[in-house]
Amino acid sequence: MMVSTIARRSRIASQVGKPVLYAEYIESAPWNLADMVEKPRFSGVGIALLEAAIQLSIGEGFGGRLGLHSLPQSEPFYQRYMTDLGIDENKEGLRYFEMTLEQAQAFLEGRKK
């Protein structure tokens, strides 16, 4: 995972102007992906990385807000937890996702159970 702690501004209407931690990329090794191998070596890597990004966002004072561009194969994963803001033609046509403060809180609450 690589993130930028230089705050970007949220694109979500209810969050406009609020700082967002931007994840340049979040990646799990192919041998950890159930879609790629029969028995992944480790499971939950993507979830753990997303949680780490949220915690970093909180630590930076961004409240858990997070933004990222997703590769097509990862879109269903992010759609479960984040707001899909559509294709960004300025970023190689990748889909852009943001996590609100409320989504971050719900994600972390779900991790505690």
Short mmCIF file of N, CA and C in Angstrom, two decimals:
data_model
loop_
_atom_site.label_atom_id
_atom_site.label_comp_id
_atom_site.label_asym_id
_atom_site.label_seq_id
_atom_site.Cartn_x
_atom_site.Cartn_y
_atom_site.Cartn_z
N MET A 1 0.85 -1.17 0.00
CA MET A 1 0.00 0.00 0.00
C MET A 1 0.90 1.24 0.00
N MET A 2 0.49 2.22 -0.78
CA MET A 2 1.17 3.51 -0.78
C MET A 2 0.10 4.59 -0.69
N VAL A 3 0.25 5.47 0.28
CA VAL A 3 -0.73 6.55 0.47
C VAL A 3 -0.04 7.90 0.45
N SER A 4 -0.83 8.91 0.19
CA SER A 4 -0.35 10.29 0.26
C SER A 4 -1.02 10.96 1.44
N THR A 5 -0.22 11.48 2.36
CA THR A 5 -0.78 12.18 3.51
C THR A 5 -1.00 13.67 3.21
N ILE A 6 -0.70 14.07 1.98
CA ILE A 6 -1.05 15.42 1.56
C ILE A 6 -2.53 15.37 1.24
N ALA A 7 -3.32 16.07 2.03
CA ALA A 7 -4.77 15.95 1.93
C ALA A 7 -5.28 16.38 0.55
N ARG A 8 -6.18 15.57 0.04
CA ARG A 8 -6.98 15.94 -1.13
C ARG A 8 -8.34 16.33 -0.59
N ARG A 9 -9.15 16.91 -1.42
CA ARG A 9 -10.49 17.33 -0.99
C ARG A 9 -11.54 16.35 -1.49
N SER A 10 -12.50 16.09 -0.63
CA SER A 10 -13.55 15.14 -0.97
C SER A 10 -14.37 15.62 -2.16
N ARG A 11 -14.83 14.64 -2.96
CA ARG A 11 -15.70 14.91 -4.10
C ARG A 11 -17.17 14.59 -3.77
N ILE A 12 -17.43 14.00 -2.64
CA ILE A 12 -18.79 13.64 -2.25
C ILE A 12 -19.51 14.89 -1.76
N ALA A 13 -20.73 15.12 -2.25
CA ALA A 13 -21.47 16.34 -1.93
C ALA A 13 -21.53 16.64 -0.44
N SER A 14 -21.82 15.64 0.38
CA SER A 14 -21.93 15.85 1.83
C SER A 14 -20.59 16.07 2.51
N GLN A 15 -19.50 15.83 1.79
CA GLN A 15 -18.16 15.91 2.37
C GLN A 15 -17.28 16.98 1.70
N VAL A 16 -17.84 17.71 0.74
CA VAL A 16 -17.05 18.65 -0.07
C VAL A 16 -16.19 19.54 0.80
N GLY A 17 -14.92 19.62 0.41
CA GLY A 17 -13.97 20.48 1.10
C GLY A 17 -13.27 19.81 2.27
N LYS A 18 -13.75 18.65 2.69
CA LYS A 18 -13.13 17.96 3.81
C LYS A 18 -11.94 17.15 3.30
N PRO A 19 -10.92 17.00 4.14
CA PRO A 19 -9.70 16.30 3.69
C PRO A 19 -9.90 14.80 3.54
N VAL A 20 -9.23 14.25 2.53
CA VAL A 20 -9.28 12.82 2.22
C VAL A 20 -7.85 12.31 2.10
N LEU A 21 -7.55 11.21 2.75
CA LEU A 21 -6.28 10.51 2.54
C LEU A 21 -6.40 9.78 1.21
N TYR A 22 -5.42 9.94 0.34
CA TYR A 22 -5.49 9.29 -0.97
C TYR A 22 -4.57 8.08 -0.99
N ALA A 23 -5.13 6.93 -1.33
CA ALA A 23 -4.35 5.70 -1.47
C ALA A 23 -3.90 5.60 -2.93
N GLU A 24 -2.62 5.75 -3.14
CA GLU A 24 -2.07 5.62 -4.50
C GLU A 24 -2.32 4.22 -5.03
N TYR A 25 -2.13 3.23 -4.16
CA TYR A 25 -2.52 1.86 -4.48
C TYR A 25 -2.58 1.02 -3.22
N ILE A 26 -3.45 0.03 -3.28
CA ILE A 26 -3.57 -1.00 -2.26
C ILE A 26 -3.51 -2.30 -3.03
N GLU A 27 -2.59 -3.16 -2.66
CA GLU A 27 -2.39 -4.37 -3.47
C GLU A 27 -2.14 -5.58 -2.59
N SER A 28 -2.73 -6.68 -2.98
CA SER A 28 -2.50 -7.96 -2.32
C SER A 28 -1.80 -8.88 -3.32
N ALA A 29 -0.85 -9.65 -2.84
CA ALA A 29 -0.12 -10.57 -3.72
C ALA A 29 -1.07 -11.59 -4.33
N PRO A 30 -0.84 -12.02 -5.57
CA PRO A 30 -1.73 -12.97 -6.23
C PRO A 30 -1.94 -14.26 -5.44
N TRP A 31 -0.94 -14.72 -4.71
CA TRP A 31 -1.09 -15.97 -3.96
C TRP A 31 -1.97 -15.81 -2.72
N ASN A 32 -2.45 -14.58 -2.48
CA ASN A 32 -3.39 -14.33 -1.38
C ASN A 32 -4.81 -14.09 -1.89
N LEU A 33 -5.03 -14.20 -3.19
CA LEU A 33 -6.33 -13.90 -3.78
C LEU A 33 -7.08 -15.18 -4.14
N ALA A 34 -8.24 -15.36 -3.57
CA ALA A 34 -9.04 -16.57 -3.81
C ALA A 34 -9.40 -16.72 -5.29
N ASP A 35 -9.51 -15.61 -6.01
CA ASP A 35 -9.81 -15.67 -7.45
C ASP A 35 -8.63 -16.17 -8.27
N MET A 36 -7.45 -16.14 -7.70
CA MET A 36 -6.23 -16.47 -8.44
C MET A 36 -5.68 -17.87 -8.11
N VAL A 37 -5.87 -18.30 -6.87
CA VAL A 37 -5.33 -19.60 -6.45
C VAL A 37 -6.39 -20.39 -5.68
N GLU A 38 -6.22 -21.70 -5.66
CA GLU A 38 -7.18 -22.56 -4.97
C GLU A 38 -7.18 -22.33 -3.46
N LYS A 39 -5.97 -22.25 -2.89
CA LYS A 39 -5.84 -22.05 -1.45
C LYS A 39 -4.93 -20.84 -1.19
N PRO A 40 -5.53 -19.67 -0.93
CA PRO A 40 -4.70 -18.49 -0.64
C PRO A 40 -3.81 -18.73 0.57
N ARG A 41 -2.60 -18.19 0.50
CA ARG A 41 -1.65 -18.34 1.60
C ARG A 41 -2.14 -17.59 2.84
N PHE A 42 -2.59 -16.36 2.64
CA PHE A 42 -3.15 -15.54 3.71
C PHE A 42 -4.50 -15.03 3.24
N SER A 43 -5.45 -14.88 4.15
CA SER A 43 -6.74 -14.31 3.78
C SER A 43 -6.95 -13.00 4.53
N GLY A 44 -7.79 -12.15 3.97
CA GLY A 44 -8.11 -10.88 4.62
C GLY A 44 -7.07 -9.80 4.45
N VAL A 45 -6.15 -9.97 3.51
CA VAL A 45 -5.09 -8.98 3.33
C VAL A 45 -5.67 -7.64 2.88
N GLY A 46 -6.58 -7.67 1.91
CA GLY A 46 -7.19 -6.43 1.42
C GLY A 46 -7.94 -5.70 2.51
N ILE A 47 -8.69 -6.44 3.31
CA ILE A 47 -9.43 -5.85 4.44
C ILE A 47 -8.47 -5.20 5.43
N ALA A 48 -7.38 -5.90 5.74
CA ALA A 48 -6.39 -5.37 6.70
C ALA A 48 -5.73 -4.10 6.16
N LEU A 49 -5.44 -4.08 4.88
CA LEU A 49 -4.83 -2.88 4.29
C LEU A 49 -5.81 -1.71 4.27
N LEU A 50 -7.07 -1.99 3.96
CA LEU A 50 -8.08 -0.93 3.98
C LEU A 50 -8.23 -0.38 5.40
N GLU A 51 -8.24 -1.26 6.38
CA GLU A 51 -8.32 -0.81 7.77
C GLU A 51 -7.11 0.05 8.14
N ALA A 52 -5.93 -0.36 7.72
CA ALA A 52 -4.73 0.43 8.01
C ALA A 52 -4.82 1.83 7.37
N ALA A 53 -5.36 1.91 6.16
CA ALA A 53 -5.52 3.21 5.50
C ALA A 53 -6.51 4.08 6.27
N ILE A 54 -7.59 3.49 6.75
CA ILE A 54 -8.57 4.24 7.53
C ILE A 54 -7.93 4.74 8.82
N GLN A 55 -7.19 3.87 9.50
CA GLN A 55 -6.52 4.27 10.74
C GLN A 55 -5.52 5.39 10.50
N LEU A 56 -4.80 5.33 9.40
CA LEU A 56 -3.85 6.39 9.06
C LEU A 56 -4.61 7.70 8.80
N SER A 57 -5.73 7.61 8.09
CA SER A 57 -6.55 8.79 7.83
C SER A 57 -7.01 9.42 9.14
N ILE A 58 -7.43 8.60 10.08
CA ILE A 58 -7.84 9.10 11.39
C ILE A 58 -6.65 9.77 12.08
N GLY A 59 -5.50 9.11 12.04
CA GLY A 59 -4.29 9.66 12.67
C GLY A 59 -3.85 10.98 12.07
N GLU A 60 -4.11 11.18 10.80
CA GLU A 60 -3.75 12.43 10.11
C GLU A 60 -4.79 13.53 10.32
N GLY A 61 -5.89 13.19 11.03
CA GLY A 61 -6.94 14.17 11.28
C GLY A 61 -7.98 14.26 10.18
N PHE A 62 -8.05 13.24 9.30
CA PHE A 62 -8.99 13.23 8.18
C PHE A 62 -10.26 12.45 8.52
N GLY A 63 -10.37 11.94 9.73
CA GLY A 63 -11.58 11.29 10.19
C GLY A 63 -11.88 9.92 9.60
N GLY A 64 -10.92 9.34 8.90
CA GLY A 64 -11.18 8.05 8.25
C GLY A 64 -11.53 8.20 6.78
N ARG A 65 -11.66 9.44 6.31
CA ARG A 65 -11.98 9.66 4.90
C ARG A 65 -10.82 9.18 4.04
N LEU A 66 -11.20 8.49 2.96
CA LEU A 66 -10.21 7.85 2.11
C LEU A 66 -10.68 7.93 0.67
N GLY A 67 -9.74 8.16 -0.25
CA GLY A 67 -10.05 8.15 -1.67
C GLY A 67 -9.06 7.27 -2.41
N LEU A 68 -9.53 6.64 -3.49
CA LEU A 68 -8.63 5.82 -4.32
C LEU A 68 -9.25 5.56 -5.68
N HIS A 69 -8.40 5.25 -6.63
CA HIS A 69 -8.83 4.79 -7.95
C HIS A 69 -8.62 3.29 -7.97
N SER A 70 -9.59 2.58 -8.52
CA SER A 70 -9.57 1.12 -8.48
C SER A 70 -9.33 0.49 -9.85
N LEU A 71 -8.56 -0.58 -9.85
CA LEU A 71 -8.48 -1.41 -11.05
C LEU A 71 -9.83 -2.11 -11.21
N PRO A 72 -10.22 -2.41 -12.45
CA PRO A 72 -11.54 -3.02 -12.67
C PRO A 72 -11.81 -4.27 -11.83
N GLN A 73 -10.82 -5.14 -11.67
CA GLN A 73 -11.04 -6.38 -10.93
C GLN A 73 -11.26 -6.15 -9.44
N SER A 74 -10.92 -4.97 -8.93
CA SER A 74 -11.09 -4.67 -7.50
C SER A 74 -12.35 -3.86 -7.20
N GLU A 75 -13.04 -3.41 -8.23
CA GLU A 75 -14.21 -2.56 -8.03
C GLU A 75 -15.27 -3.18 -7.11
N PRO A 76 -15.62 -4.47 -7.29
CA PRO A 76 -16.64 -5.04 -6.40
C PRO A 76 -16.24 -4.99 -4.91
N PHE A 77 -14.96 -5.15 -4.63
CA PHE A 77 -14.47 -5.07 -3.25
C PHE A 77 -14.74 -3.68 -2.68
N TYR A 78 -14.35 -2.64 -3.40
CA TYR A 78 -14.52 -1.28 -2.89
C TYR A 78 -15.98 -0.85 -2.86
N GLN A 79 -16.80 -1.36 -3.77
CA GLN A 79 -18.22 -1.01 -3.78
C GLN A 79 -18.92 -1.45 -2.51
N ARG A 80 -18.39 -2.44 -1.82
CA ARG A 80 -18.98 -2.90 -0.56
C ARG A 80 -18.81 -1.89 0.57
N TYR A 81 -17.74 -1.09 0.50
CA TYR A 81 -17.39 -0.24 1.64
C TYR A 81 -17.36 1.25 1.35
N MET A 82 -17.29 1.63 0.08
CA MET A 82 -17.04 3.02 -0.28
C MET A 82 -18.09 3.53 -1.27
N THR A 83 -18.10 4.84 -1.48
CA THR A 83 -18.98 5.46 -2.45
C THR A 83 -18.31 5.46 -3.81
N ASP A 84 -19.01 4.94 -4.81
CA ASP A 84 -18.52 4.87 -6.18
C ASP A 84 -18.84 6.19 -6.87
N LEU A 85 -17.81 6.95 -7.23
CA LEU A 85 -18.01 8.24 -7.87
C LEU A 85 -17.79 8.18 -9.38
N GLY A 86 -17.72 6.98 -9.91
CA GLY A 86 -17.67 6.81 -11.36
C GLY A 86 -16.28 6.84 -11.96
N ILE A 87 -16.28 6.75 -13.27
CA ILE A 87 -15.04 6.73 -14.04
C ILE A 87 -14.38 8.11 -14.01
N ASP A 88 -13.09 8.12 -13.81
CA ASP A 88 -12.31 9.36 -13.82
C ASP A 88 -11.44 9.36 -15.08
N GLU A 89 -11.87 10.10 -16.07
CA GLU A 89 -11.14 10.14 -17.35
C GLU A 89 -9.74 10.74 -17.19
N ASN A 90 -9.52 11.49 -16.11
CA ASN A 90 -8.21 12.09 -15.87
C ASN A 90 -7.23 11.12 -15.22
N LYS A 91 -7.70 9.92 -14.90
CA LYS A 91 -6.86 8.91 -14.24
C LYS A 91 -7.00 7.59 -14.99
N GLU A 92 -6.59 7.57 -16.25
CA GLU A 92 -6.61 6.37 -17.10
C GLU A 92 -7.97 5.69 -17.16
N GLY A 93 -9.05 6.42 -16.94
CA GLY A 93 -10.38 5.83 -17.00
C GLY A 93 -10.70 4.89 -15.86
N LEU A 94 -9.95 5.00 -14.76
CA LEU A 94 -10.22 4.16 -13.59
C LEU A 94 -11.39 4.73 -12.80
N ARG A 95 -12.09 3.86 -12.10
CA ARG A 95 -13.21 4.26 -11.26
C ARG A 95 -12.67 4.82 -9.95
N TYR A 96 -13.28 5.94 -9.50
CA TYR A 96 -12.85 6.60 -8.28
C TYR A 96 -13.83 6.30 -7.14
N PHE A 97 -13.29 5.95 -5.99
CA PHE A 97 -14.07 5.65 -4.80
C PHE A 97 -13.63 6.55 -3.65
N GLU A 98 -14.59 6.90 -2.81
CA GLU A 98 -14.27 7.61 -1.57
C GLU A 98 -15.02 6.97 -0.42
N MET A 99 -14.39 7.03 0.74
CA MET A 99 -15.01 6.55 1.97
C MET A 99 -15.29 7.76 2.84
N THR A 100 -16.53 7.89 3.29
CA THR A 100 -16.91 8.99 4.17
C THR A 100 -16.55 8.64 5.61
N LEU A 101 -16.66 9.62 6.46
CA LEU A 101 -16.45 9.42 7.89
C LEU A 101 -17.39 8.33 8.40
N GLU A 102 -18.66 8.38 7.98
CA GLU A 102 -19.65 7.41 8.43
C GLU A 102 -19.33 6.00 7.91
N GLN A 103 -18.89 5.90 6.67
CA GLN A 103 -18.52 4.60 6.11
C GLN A 103 -17.30 4.03 6.83
N ALA A 104 -16.35 4.90 7.16
CA ALA A 104 -15.15 4.46 7.89
C ALA A 104 -15.54 3.93 9.27
N GLN A 105 -16.42 4.65 9.95
CA GLN A 105 -16.87 4.20 11.27
C GLN A 105 -17.59 2.87 11.19
N ALA A 106 -18.45 2.71 10.19
CA ALA A 106 -19.19 1.45 10.01
C ALA A 106 -18.22 0.31 9.70
N PHE A 107 -17.22 0.57 8.87
CA PHE A 107 -16.23 -0.45 8.53
C PHE A 107 -15.50 -0.90 9.79
N LEU A 108 -15.03 0.06 10.59
CA LEU A 108 -14.28 -0.28 11.80
C LEU A 108 -15.16 -0.99 12.81
N GLU A 109 -16.41 -0.60 12.92
CA GLU A 109 -17.34 -1.28 13.84
C GLU A 109 -17.53 -2.74 13.40
N GLY A 110 -17.65 -2.95 12.12
CA GLY A 110 -17.80 -4.30 11.58
C GLY A 110 -16.58 -5.16 11.85
N ARG A 111 -15.41 -4.56 11.90
CA ARG A 111 -14.17 -5.29 12.17
C ARG A 111 -14.08 -5.72 13.62
N LYS A 112 -14.76 -5.00 14.52
CA LYS A 112 -14.70 -5.33 15.95
C LYS A 112 -15.52 -6.56 16.28
N LYS A 113 -16.49 -6.87 15.43
CA LYS A 113 -17.40 -8.00 15.72
C LYS A 113 -16.75 -9.32 15.45
#
